[in-house]
Amino acid sequence: MTKTALITGATSGIGKATAEMFADHGINLVICGRRQERLDELKNQLSEKVKVHTLSFDVRDKKDVFAKLESLPQDFSVIDILVNNAGNAHGLAPIQDGDVDDWDAMIDINVKGLLYVSKAIIDQMKERKSGHIINIGSIAGKDVYPNGNVYNASKFAVNALNEAMRYDLNEFGIRVGAVHPGLVHTEFSEVRFKGDSEKAENVYKGYTPLYAEDIADIIYFMVSRKGSVNIADLVVYPTAQASATILNKKV
């Protein structure tokens, strides 16, 4: 039976690559993000392979999240796979110099947004006693680093919520797992450095980083295991990286 996956943050990076990977394997898609034009482009790209529905919303907006997810048409109303990918880092400053608006954005998107979307989907999975949730974390949720502070805290929360979901949803047969990537070459750094593309690109110089397609491949591997197998927690680094602060740059 063909499955349907809902992916947040599908307009770029890991979310977009995961949508493309899923489409290549015949999984129908509900792709979500804030930029409707990018969602439309991706839908046009993938609709030859699978059924695709777009939903434009900001995961921070609780009312809109629930309204949009309740509006799913019949063909997309059963969500077999939820990929909680939407997330951002804003700024890189010591705690004493942090921007409160940046803090709010990271907590609202990375933690509360994940909770809102999960809440909207979990009930139907409970009723069917089946489903698979993949939470996209970060090594920042395993290993604190200087100036990471609130971003670290938000991703530590994702790590904790992933475990808590797995415990609480076990009785319903719902699989829950997380991927915690190290340095991945996406728009992530450009967002963190607020559009400073030169500073963002310097993050990836001198070594070979991970790419969005690498993480998408791992996510597909996780969701394609037989129903009796749940991959609960994966940490993934580029070979040049050993921890959040140890990186072998050839520069």
PDB file of N, CA and C in Angstrom, residues 196-238:
ATOM      1  N   ASP A 196      24.440  36.877   5.582  1.00  0.00           N
ATOM      2  CA  ASP A 196      25.844  37.115   5.239  1.00  0.00           C
ATOM      3  C   ASP A 196      26.378  35.852   4.561  1.00  0.00           C
ATOM      4  N   SER A 197      26.256  35.798   3.231  1.00  0.00           N
ATOM      5  CA  SER A 197      26.582  34.578   2.491  1.00  0.00           C
ATOM      6  C   SER A 197      28.064  34.239   2.549  1.00  0.00           C
ATOM      7  N   GLU A 198      28.929  35.262   2.619  1.00  0.00           N
ATOM      8  CA  GLU A 198      30.367  34.997   2.699  1.00  0.00           C
ATOM      9  C   GLU A 198      30.723  34.313   4.007  1.00  0.00           C
ATOM     10  N   LYS A 199      30.195  34.826   5.098  1.00  0.00           N
ATOM     11  CA  LYS A 199      30.447  34.211   6.400  1.00  0.00           C
ATOM     12  C   LYS A 199      29.861  32.805   6.448  1.00  0.00           C
ATOM     13  N   ALA A 200      28.673  32.643   5.853  1.00  0.00           N
ATOM     14  CA  ALA A 200      28.029  31.330   5.837  1.00  0.00           C
ATOM     15  C   ALA A 200      28.855  30.331   5.046  1.00  0.00           C
ATOM     16  N   GLU A 201      29.358  30.743   3.905  1.00  0.00           N
ATOM     17  CA  GLU A 201      30.116  29.823   3.048  1.00  0.00           C
ATOM     18  C   GLU A 201      31.442  29.430   3.691  1.00  0.00           C
ATOM     19  N   ASN A 202      32.016  30.315   4.490  1.00  0.00           N
ATOM     20  CA  ASN A 202      33.280  29.992   5.167  1.00  0.00           C
ATOM     21  C   ASN A 202      33.138  28.819   6.135  1.00  0.00           C
ATOM     22  N   VAL A 203      31.926  28.599   6.621  1.00  0.00           N
ATOM     23  CA  VAL A 203      31.685  27.477   7.523  1.00  0.00           C
ATOM     24  C   VAL A 203      32.052  26.149   6.860  1.00  0.00           C
ATOM     25  N   TYR A 204      31.881  26.083   5.538  1.00  0.00           N
ATOM     26  CA  TYR A 204      32.032  24.811   4.828  1.00  0.00           C
ATOM     27  C   TYR A 204      33.342  24.700   4.045  1.00  0.00           C
ATOM     28  N   LYS A 205      34.252  25.649   4.224  1.00  0.00           N
ATOM     29  CA  LYS A 205      35.512  25.620   3.487  1.00  0.00           C
ATOM     30  C   LYS A 205      36.547  24.739   4.183  1.00  0.00           C
ATOM     31  N   GLY A 206      37.378  24.074   3.386  1.00  0.00           N
ATOM     32  CA  GLY A 206      38.508  23.324   3.919  1.00  0.00           C
ATOM     33  C   GLY A 206      38.228  21.873   4.255  1.00  0.00           C
ATOM     34  N   TYR A 207      37.035  21.395   3.976  1.00  0.00           N
ATOM     35  CA  TYR A 207      36.687  20.000   4.240  1.00  0.00           C
ATOM     36  C   TYR A 207      35.430  19.677   3.436  1.00  0.00           C
ATOM     37  N   THR A 208      35.036  18.425   3.403  1.00  0.00           N
ATOM     38  CA  THR A 208      33.816  18.019   2.721  1.00  0.00           C
ATOM     39  C   THR A 208      32.705  17.834   3.740  1.00  0.00           C
ATOM     40  N   PRO A 209      31.697  18.710   3.720  1.00  0.00           N
ATOM     41  CA  PRO A 209      30.609  18.592   4.691  1.00  0.00           C
ATOM     42  C   PRO A 209      29.620  17.511   4.264  1.00  0.00           C
ATOM     43  N   LEU A 210      28.647  17.268   5.110  1.00  0.00           N
ATOM     44  CA  LEU A 210      27.487  16.498   4.697  1.00  0.00           C
ATOM     45  C   LEU A 210      26.644  17.361   3.763  1.00  0.00           C
ATOM     46  N   TYR A 211      25.811  16.708   2.956  1.00  0.00           N
ATOM     47  CA  TYR A 211      24.855  17.404   2.113  1.00  0.00           C
ATOM     48  C   TYR A 211      23.451  16.916   2.443  1.00  0.00           C
ATOM     49  N   ALA A 212      22.470  17.726   2.067  1.00  0.00           N
ATOM     50  CA  ALA A 212      21.083  17.399   2.397  1.00  0.00           C
ATOM     51  C   ALA A 212      20.706  16.005   1.906  1.00  0.00           C
ATOM     52  N   GLU A 213      21.236  15.625   0.743  1.00  0.00           N
ATOM     53  CA  GLU A 213      20.913  14.313   0.175  1.00  0.00           C
ATOM     54  C   GLU A 213      21.435  13.177   1.048  1.00  0.00           C
ATOM     55  N   ASP A 214      22.539  13.406   1.747  1.00  0.00           N
ATOM     56  CA  ASP A 214      23.072  12.376   2.649  1.00  0.00           C
ATOM     57  C   ASP A 214      22.086  12.096   3.774  1.00  0.00           C
ATOM     58  N   ILE A 215      21.501  13.153   4.328  1.00  0.00           N
ATOM     59  CA  ILE A 215      20.556  12.987   5.433  1.00  0.00           C
ATOM     60  C   ILE A 215      19.244  12.407   4.918  1.00  0.00           C
ATOM     61  N   ALA A 216      18.799  12.845   3.749  1.00  0.00           N
ATOM     62  CA  ALA A 216      17.573  12.295   3.159  1.00  0.00           C
ATOM     63  C   ALA A 216      17.705  10.787   2.942  1.00  0.00           C
ATOM     64  N   ASP A 217      18.861  10.356   2.493  1.00  0.00           N
ATOM     65  CA  ASP A 217      19.115   8.923   2.269  1.00  0.00           C
ATOM     66  C   ASP A 217      18.975   8.145   3.579  1.00  0.00           C
ATOM     67  N   ILE A 218      19.495   8.725   4.661  1.00  0.00           N
ATOM     68  CA  ILE A 218      19.402   8.081   5.980  1.00  0.00           C
ATOM     69  C   ILE A 218      17.955   8.051   6.462  1.00  0.00           C
ATOM     70  N   ILE A 219      17.226   9.133   6.260  1.00  0.00           N
ATOM     71  CA  ILE A 219      15.819   9.168   6.674  1.00  0.00           C
ATOM     72  C   ILE A 219      15.028   8.101   5.930  1.00  0.00           C
ATOM     73  N   TYR A 220      15.264   7.984   4.619  1.00  0.00           N
ATOM     74  CA  TYR A 220      14.537   6.951   3.870  1.00  0.00           C
ATOM     75  C   TYR A 220      14.903   5.556   4.387  1.00  0.00           C
ATOM     76  N   PHE A 221      16.167   5.336   4.693  1.00  0.00           N
ATOM     77  CA  PHE A 221      16.565   4.042   5.250  1.00  0.00           C
ATOM     78  C   PHE A 221      15.787   3.748   6.526  1.00  0.00           C
ATOM     79  N   MET A 222      15.644   4.743   7.387  1.00  0.00           N
ATOM     80  CA  MET A 222      14.922   4.555   8.649  1.00  0.00           C
ATOM     81  C   MET A 222      13.466   4.179   8.423  1.00  0.00           C
ATOM     82  N   VAL A 223      12.795   4.903   7.526  1.00  0.00           N
ATOM     83  CA  VAL A 223      11.358   4.668   7.356  1.00  0.00           C
ATOM     84  C   VAL A 223      11.055   3.450   6.501  1.00  0.00           C
ATOM     85  N   SER A 224      12.060   2.930   5.810  1.00  0.00           N
ATOM     86  CA  SER A 224      11.833   1.777   4.933  1.00  0.00           C
ATOM     87  C   SER A 224      12.150   0.445   5.599  1.00  0.00           C
ATOM     88  N   ARG A 225      12.545   0.453   6.883  1.00  0.00           N
ATOM     89  CA  ARG A 225      12.754  -0.812   7.602  1.00  0.00           C
ATOM     90  C   ARG A 225      11.400  -1.476   7.850  1.00  0.00           C
ATOM     91  N   LYS A 226      11.410  -2.785   8.006  1.00  0.00           N
ATOM     92  CA  LYS A 226      10.163  -3.494   8.286  1.00  0.00           C
ATOM     93  C   LYS A 226       9.577  -3.015   9.615  1.00  0.00           C
ATOM     94  N   GLY A 227       8.285  -3.195   9.783  1.00  0.00           N
ATOM     95  CA  GLY A 227       7.558  -2.609  10.889  1.00  0.00           C
ATOM     96  C   GLY A 227       8.032  -2.996  12.270  1.00  0.00           C
ATOM     97  N   SER A 228       8.765  -4.086  12.375  1.00  0.00           N
ATOM     98  CA  SER A 228       9.265  -4.532  13.678  1.00  0.00           C
ATOM     99  C   SER A 228      10.605  -3.903  14.037  1.00  0.00           C
ATOM    100  N   VAL A 229      11.099  -3.009  13.188  1.00  0.00           N
ATOM    101  CA  VAL A 229      12.408  -2.384  13.412  1.00  0.00           C
ATOM    102  C   VAL A 229      12.223  -0.874  13.563  1.00  0.00           C
ATOM    103  N   ASN A 230      12.745  -0.317  14.642  1.00  0.00           N
ATOM    104  CA  ASN A 230      12.712   1.132  14.850  1.00  0.00           C
ATOM    105  C   ASN A 230      14.128   1.630  15.131  1.00  0.00           C
ATOM    106  N   ILE A 231      14.645   2.459  14.246  1.00  0.00           N
ATOM    107  CA  ILE A 231      15.951   3.087  14.463  1.00  0.00           C
ATOM    108  C   ILE A 231      15.690   4.353  15.266  1.00  0.00           C
ATOM    109  N   ALA A 232      16.106   4.349  16.528  1.00  0.00           N
ATOM    110  CA  ALA A 232      15.647   5.349  17.487  1.00  0.00           C
ATOM    111  C   ALA A 232      16.470   6.628  17.496  1.00  0.00           C
ATOM    112  N   ASP A 233      17.770   6.535  17.185  1.00  0.00           N
ATOM    113  CA  ASP A 233      18.622   7.702  17.415  1.00  0.00           C
ATOM    114  C   ASP A 233      19.904   7.546  16.599  1.00  0.00           C
ATOM    115  N   LEU A 234      20.145   8.484  15.682  1.00  0.00           N
ATOM    116  CA  LEU A 234      21.324   8.421  14.821  1.00  0.00           C
ATOM    117  C   LEU A 234      22.085   9.738  14.865  1.00  0.00           C
ATOM    118  N   VAL A 235      23.366   9.678  15.128  1.00  0.00           N
ATOM    119  CA  VAL A 235      24.249  10.842  15.043  1.00  0.00           C
ATOM    120  C   VAL A 235      25.102  10.673  13.793  1.00  0.00           C
ATOM    121  N   VAL A 236      25.143  11.710  12.965  1.00  0.00           N
ATOM    122  CA  VAL A 236      25.828  11.624  11.672  1.00  0.00           C
ATOM    123  C   VAL A 236      26.763  12.806  11.504  1.00  0.00           C
ATOM    124  N   TYR A 237      28.042  12.538  11.328  1.00  0.00           N
ATOM    125  CA  TYR A 237      29.045  13.580  11.083  1.00  0.00           C
ATOM    126  C   TYR A 237      29.624  13.434   9.684  1.00  0.00           C
ATOM    127  N   PRO A 238      30.114  14.523   9.094  1.00  0.00           N
ATOM    128  CA  PRO A 238      31.050  14.358   7.986  1.00  0.00           C
ATOM    129  C   PRO A 238      32.342  13.756   8.540  1.00  0.00           C
TER     130      PRO A 238
END
